[in-house]
């Protein structure tokens, strides 16, 4: 029987992946590092080089752990950022017999760019040769490992057709990736008719749109949903808990803290492009992504969603 182990590279991913490891009876390690961006391109590189000793030490400790415990298969929380990209590349190089499986952890634009495919690779190669770490990650699916487990067919097709992965090396398994959401092993959901949950995001704080436009997007979307559905449950983003209080909400809306309970009460889930829509899909909800020209995000990111509505054409009144 293969001995399996999960490596969690970034602190922000600890909760979900520790839950996944526990649910699937795997051991796990946490690097507890943060994928920080310092002001601009050059400062980011300098900061990461200054702090490279910490990352290098954690990787070496992980290699020792894998050897000492006879680990056969390692699952990786991510390989897209510089921490995961450096860790995965080093594990692959130092432990060639180790089976490495990457896990999708978020929504990505399903497209390639010149910066990722050429410029980043050149910079990374130079810095890795000189310092033993990469300055940047190279995007979704750029590092080939033994297998990649993804949310759905759009991601699988992108990896095969654009990133040249083998079809047998990409697995669609949402049940496994979101297994940490369940308290029970079986999946048996009964969703309420004509109720909806709105999953809000931190758009302006992420510099994806202005505060003014964010307020317009939220207010108009809530008004639209309240007219269309019997009940609208609103799940605020954890970093913006007081934001929703300033809006005058329709009577058939309710602010909720527990996203999972909201899923059980709803038939559909709306959001702009939140990964929480993937969580909703796992709970058998119909999912709807809201596209708006006000949000600075690549259009290709919406390929991961089943249904898309245009804010300017269908929602704004």
Coordinates of C-alpha atoms in Angstrom, one line a residue:
X1 CA 0.0 0.0 0.0
X2 CA 1.3 3.4 -0.9
X3 CA 2.1 5.9 1.9
X4 CA 0.5 9.2 1.1
X5 CA 1.4 12.7 2.4
X6 CA 0.1 16.2 1.8
X7 CA 2.4 19.3 1.6
X8 CA 0.7 22.6 2.3
X9 CA 3.0 25.4 1.1
X10 CA 1.0 28.6 2.0
X11 CA -0.4 29.6 5.3
X12 CA -3.7 30.8 3.8
X13 CA -4.4 27.3 2.5
X14 CA -3.9 25.5 5.9
X15 CA -7.5 25.2 6.9
X16 CA -8.9 23.7 3.8
X17 CA -6.0 21.3 3.1
X18 CA -5.6 20.1 6.7
X19 CA -9.3 19.2 6.5
X20 CA -8.7 17.4 3.2
X21 CA -5.8 15.5 4.7
X22 CA -7.8 14.5 7.7
X23 CA -10.9 13.5 5.6
X24 CA -8.7 11.3 3.4
X25 CA -6.5 9.9 6.2
X26 CA -3.2 11.4 5.0
X27 CA -0.4 12.9 7.0
X28 CA 0.5 16.5 6.2
X29 CA 3.2 19.1 6.6
X30 CA 2.7 22.9 6.7
X31 CA 5.2 25.5 5.4
X32 CA 3.2 28.4 6.9
X33 CA 4.7 30.8 4.4
X34 CA 3.0 33.7 2.7
X35 CA 3.2 34.5 -1.0
X36 CA 3.9 38.2 -0.5
X37 CA 4.1 40.8 -3.3
X38 CA 6.2 43.9 -2.3
X39 CA 5.2 47.0 -4.2
X40 CA 6.6 46.3 -7.6
X41 CA 8.3 43.6 -9.7
X42 CA 11.9 44.4 -8.6
X43 CA 11.1 44.7 -4.8
X44 CA 9.2 41.4 -4.9
X45 CA 12.3 39.6 -6.3
X46 CA 14.6 41.2 -3.8
X47 CA 12.3 40.4 -0.9
X48 CA 12.1 36.8 -1.9
X49 CA 15.8 36.4 -2.3
X50 CA 16.4 37.9 1.1
X51 CA 14.0 35.4 2.7
X52 CA 15.1 32.4 0.5
X53 CA 17.0 30.7 3.4
X54 CA 13.7 30.1 5.2
X55 CA 12.1 28.5 2.2
X56 CA 15.2 26.4 1.4
X57 CA 15.3 25.1 4.9
X58 CA 11.7 24.1 4.9
X59 CA 12.1 22.2 1.6
X60 CA 15.2 20.4 2.9
X61 CA 13.3 19.4 6.1
X62 CA 10.5 18.1 3.9
X63 CA 12.8 16.0 1.8
X64 CA 14.3 14.5 5.0
X65 CA 10.8 13.8 6.3
X66 CA 9.7 12.0 3.1
X67 CA 12.9 9.9 3.1
X68 CA 12.7 9.0 6.8
X69 CA 9.0 8.0 6.6
X70 CA 9.1 6.1 3.4
X71 CA 6.5 8.3 1.6
X72 CA 5.5 7.1 -1.8
X73 CA 3.0 9.7 -2.9
X74 CA 3.1 13.4 -2.1
X75 CA 0.1 15.7 -2.8
X76 CA 0.9 19.4 -3.2
X77 CA -1.5 22.2 -2.2
X78 CA -0.3 24.3 -5.1
X79 CA 2.4 24.7 -7.7
X80 CA 1.5 28.1 -9.2
X81 CA 3.1 30.6 -6.8
X82 CA 6.8 30.9 -6.2
X83 CA 6.8 28.9 -3.0
X84 CA 4.9 25.9 -4.4
X85 CA 6.8 26.2 -7.7
X86 CA 10.1 26.1 -6.0
X87 CA 9.1 23.4 -3.6
X88 CA 7.6 21.1 -6.3
X89 CA 10.6 21.6 -8.6
X90 CA 13.1 20.7 -5.9
X91 CA 11.1 17.7 -4.7
X92 CA 10.9 16.5 -8.3
X93 CA 14.6 17.0 -8.8
X94 CA 15.9 15.6 -5.5
X95 CA 13.4 12.6 -5.2
X96 CA 12.9 11.4 -8.8
X97 CA 11.1 8.2 -7.7
X98 CA 8.5 10.1 -5.7
X99 CA 5.0 10.3 -7.2
X100 CA 3.9 13.9 -7.1
X101 CA 0.2 15.0 -7.5
X102 CA -0.8 18.6 -7.7
X103 CA -4.1 19.8 -6.5
X104 CA -6.2 22.7 -7.9
X105 CA -6.8 25.3 -5.2
X106 CA -8.5 28.2 -7.0
X107 CA -9.9 29.6 -10.2
X108 CA -7.3 30.6 -12.8
X109 CA -7.5 32.4 -16.2
X110 CA -7.4 29.6 -18.7
X111 CA -4.9 31.3 -21.1
X112 CA -1.2 31.6 -21.6
X113 CA 0.7 34.9 -21.6
X114 CA 4.0 35.9 -23.0
X115 CA 5.1 37.0 -19.5
X116 CA 4.4 33.6 -18.0
X117 CA 5.7 31.5 -20.9
X118 CA 8.9 33.4 -21.8
X119 CA 9.9 36.3 -19.6
X120 CA 9.2 34.6 -16.3
X121 CA 10.9 31.4 -17.4
X122 CA 14.1 33.3 -18.3
X123 CA 14.2 35.2 -15.0
X124 CA 13.4 32.1 -13.0
X125 CA 16.1 30.0 -14.7
X126 CA 18.8 32.5 -13.9
X127 CA 17.7 33.1 -10.3
X128 CA 17.2 29.4 -9.6
X129 CA 20.6 28.6 -11.0
X130 CA 22.2 31.3 -8.8
X131 CA 20.2 31.1 -5.6
X132 CA 18.2 27.8 -5.5
X133 CA 14.7 29.3 -5.5
X134 CA 12.4 30.7 -8.2
X135 CA 11.4 34.4 -8.1
X136 CA 7.9 33.6 -9.5
X137 CA 5.5 30.9 -10.1
X138 CA 4.8 30.3 -13.7
X139 CA 1.0 29.9 -13.7
X140 CA -1.6 27.1 -13.7
X141 CA -0.2 23.8 -15.0
X142 CA 3.2 25.1 -16.0
X143 CA 5.1 22.5 -13.9
X144 CA 4.5 19.0 -15.0
X145 CA 4.3 16.4 -12.2
X146 CA 2.8 12.9 -12.2
X147 CA -0.8 14.0 -12.0
X148 CA -3.0 17.1 -11.6
X149 CA -6.4 16.8 -9.9
X150 CA -8.7 19.6 -11.1
X151 CA -12.2 20.9 -10.6
X152 CA -13.7 20.2 -14.0
X153 CA -13.4 19.6 -17.7
X154 CA -12.5 23.3 -18.7
X155 CA -9.3 23.0 -16.6
X156 CA -8.6 19.5 -17.9
X157 CA -8.9 20.6 -21.5
X158 CA -6.7 23.6 -20.9
X159 CA -3.9 21.5 -19.4
X160 CA -4.1 19.0 -22.2
X161 CA -4.5 21.4 -25.2
X162 CA -2.5 24.4 -24.0
X163 CA 0.0 23.0 -21.5
X164 CA 0.6 19.7 -23.2
X165 CA -0.3 17.4 -20.3
X166 CA -1.1 13.8 -21.1
X167 CA -4.9 13.0 -20.9
X168 CA -4.2 10.2 -18.4
X169 CA -2.2 12.6 -16.1
X170 CA -5.2 15.0 -15.5
X171 CA -8.0 13.9 -13.3
X172 CA -11.3 15.7 -12.7
X173 CA -12.3 14.9 -9.1
X174 CA -14.2 17.7 -7.4
X175 CA -15.5 15.3 -4.7
X176 CA -11.9 14.7 -3.5
X177 CA -10.8 18.4 -3.8
X178 CA -13.8 19.6 -1.8
X179 CA -14.1 16.6 0.6
X180 CA -13.1 18.9 3.5
X181 CA -16.4 20.6 3.3
X182 CA -18.4 17.6 4.4
X183 CA -19.0 16.3 7.9
X184 CA -20.3 13.1 6.5
X185 CA -18.8 10.9 3.8
X186 CA -21.9 10.5 1.7
X187 CA -23.1 13.2 -0.6
X188 CA -26.9 13.6 -0.4
X189 CA -28.2 17.1 -0.8
X190 CA -31.8 18.4 -1.0
X191 CA -31.7 22.1 -2.1
X192 CA -34.6 24.5 -1.5
X193 CA -36.6 25.7 -4.5
X194 CA -36.4 29.3 -5.6
X195 CA -34.0 30.4 -2.9
X196 CA -30.5 31.8 -3.8
X197 CA -27.2 32.5 -2.1
X198 CA -25.0 35.5 -3.1
X199 CA -21.3 34.9 -2.4
X200 CA -19.6 38.3 -2.2
X201 CA -15.9 39.0 -2.9
X202 CA -13.3 41.5 -1.8
X203 CA -13.1 43.3 -5.1
X204 CA -12.0 46.9 -4.3
X205 CA -9.6 45.8 -1.6
X206 CA -8.0 43.4 -4.2
X207 CA -7.8 46.4 -6.6
X208 CA -10.1 44.8 -9.1
X209 CA -12.5 47.7 -9.2
X210 CA -13.1 51.0 -7.4
X211 CA -15.1 51.3 -4.1
X212 CA -17.8 53.1 -6.0
X213 CA -18.2 50.5 -8.7
X214 CA -18.1 47.7 -6.0
X215 CA -21.0 49.3 -4.3
X216 CA -22.9 49.5 -7.5
X217 CA -22.2 45.9 -8.3
X218 CA -23.3 44.7 -4.9
X219 CA -26.4 46.9 -4.5
X220 CA -27.8 46.3 -8.0
X221 CA -27.1 42.5 -7.9
X222 CA -29.0 42.2 -4.6
X223 CA -31.9 44.2 -6.0
X224 CA -32.0 42.0 -9.1
X225 CA -31.9 38.7 -7.1
X226 CA -34.5 39.9 -4.6
X227 CA -37.0 40.4 -7.4
X228 CA -36.2 37.1 -9.1
X229 CA -36.1 34.7 -6.1
X230 CA -38.2 34.1 -2.9
X231 CA -35.3 34.4 -0.6
X232 CA -31.8 35.8 -1.0
X233 CA -29.1 34.7 1.4
X234 CA -26.0 36.9 1.4
X235 CA -22.6 35.6 2.5
X236 CA -20.2 38.4 3.0
X237 CA -16.5 38.0 2.4
X238 CA -14.6 37.3 5.6
X239 CA -12.4 40.4 5.2
X240 CA -15.4 42.8 4.5
X241 CA -17.9 41.9 7.3
X242 CA -19.1 45.4 7.9
X243 CA -19.5 46.4 4.3
X244 CA -23.0 44.9 3.7
X245 CA -24.4 46.8 6.7
X246 CA -24.4 50.1 4.8
X247 CA -26.8 48.9 2.2
X248 CA -30.6 49.2 2.5
X249 CA -31.5 45.5 1.9
X250 CA -34.8 44.2 0.5
X251 CA -37.1 42.4 3.0
X252 CA -36.5 39.0 1.5
X253 CA -32.8 39.1 2.1
X254 CA -30.8 37.6 5.0
X255 CA -27.1 38.0 5.8
X256 CA -25.6 34.7 6.9
X257 CA -22.3 33.7 8.4
X258 CA -22.3 30.0 7.6
X259 CA -21.9 29.4 3.9
X260 CA -22.6 25.6 4.1
X261 CA -26.0 26.1 5.8
X262 CA -26.7 28.7 3.1
X263 CA -26.0 26.1 0.4
X264 CA -28.5 23.7 2.0
X265 CA -31.2 26.4 1.9
X266 CA -30.6 27.4 -1.7
X267 CA -31.2 26.2 -5.2
X268 CA -28.7 28.5 -6.9
X269 CA -25.5 30.4 -6.1
X270 CA -24.4 33.7 -7.6
X271 CA -21.0 35.4 -7.4
X272 CA -18.7 37.4 -9.6
X273 CA -16.0 34.8 -10.0
X274 CA -15.4 33.4 -6.5
X275 CA -14.0 30.0 -5.9
X276 CA -16.9 29.6 -3.5
X277 CA -19.0 28.9 -6.6
X278 CA -17.0 25.7 -7.0
X279 CA -18.0 24.9 -3.4
X280 CA -21.6 25.5 -4.3
X281 CA -21.4 23.2 -7.3
X282 CA -20.1 20.5 -5.0
X283 CA -23.3 20.9 -3.0
X284 CA -25.4 20.4 -6.2
X285 CA -26.4 24.0 -6.6
X286 CA -26.8 25.6 -10.0
X287 CA -24.0 28.2 -10.2
X288 CA -24.0 31.6 -11.9
X289 CA -21.0 33.8 -12.4
X290 CA -21.6 37.5 -12.9
X291 CA -19.4 39.2 -15.5
X292 CA -18.9 43.0 -15.5
X293 CA -16.7 45.4 -17.5
X294 CA -16.2 47.2 -14.2
X295 CA -14.0 44.4 -12.8
X296 CA -10.4 44.2 -13.9
X297 CA -10.1 40.4 -14.5
X298 CA -9.3 38.3 -17.5
X299 CA -12.4 37.1 -19.3
X300 CA -11.0 33.6 -19.6
X301 CA -11.4 33.1 -15.9
X302 CA -15.1 32.7 -16.5
X303 CA -14.5 29.5 -18.5
X304 CA -14.6 27.6 -15.2
X305 CA -18.3 28.4 -14.7
X306 CA -21.4 26.8 -16.2
X307 CA -23.6 29.9 -16.5
X308 CA -22.5 33.5 -16.9
X309 CA -24.7 36.6 -16.8
X310 CA -23.6 40.0 -17.9
X311 CA -24.1 42.7 -15.2
X312 CA -24.5 45.6 -17.6
X313 CA -26.9 43.8 -19.9
X314 CA -29.0 41.8 -17.5
X315 CA -28.7 43.0 -13.9
X316 CA -28.2 46.7 -13.8
X317 CA -31.4 48.7 -13.8

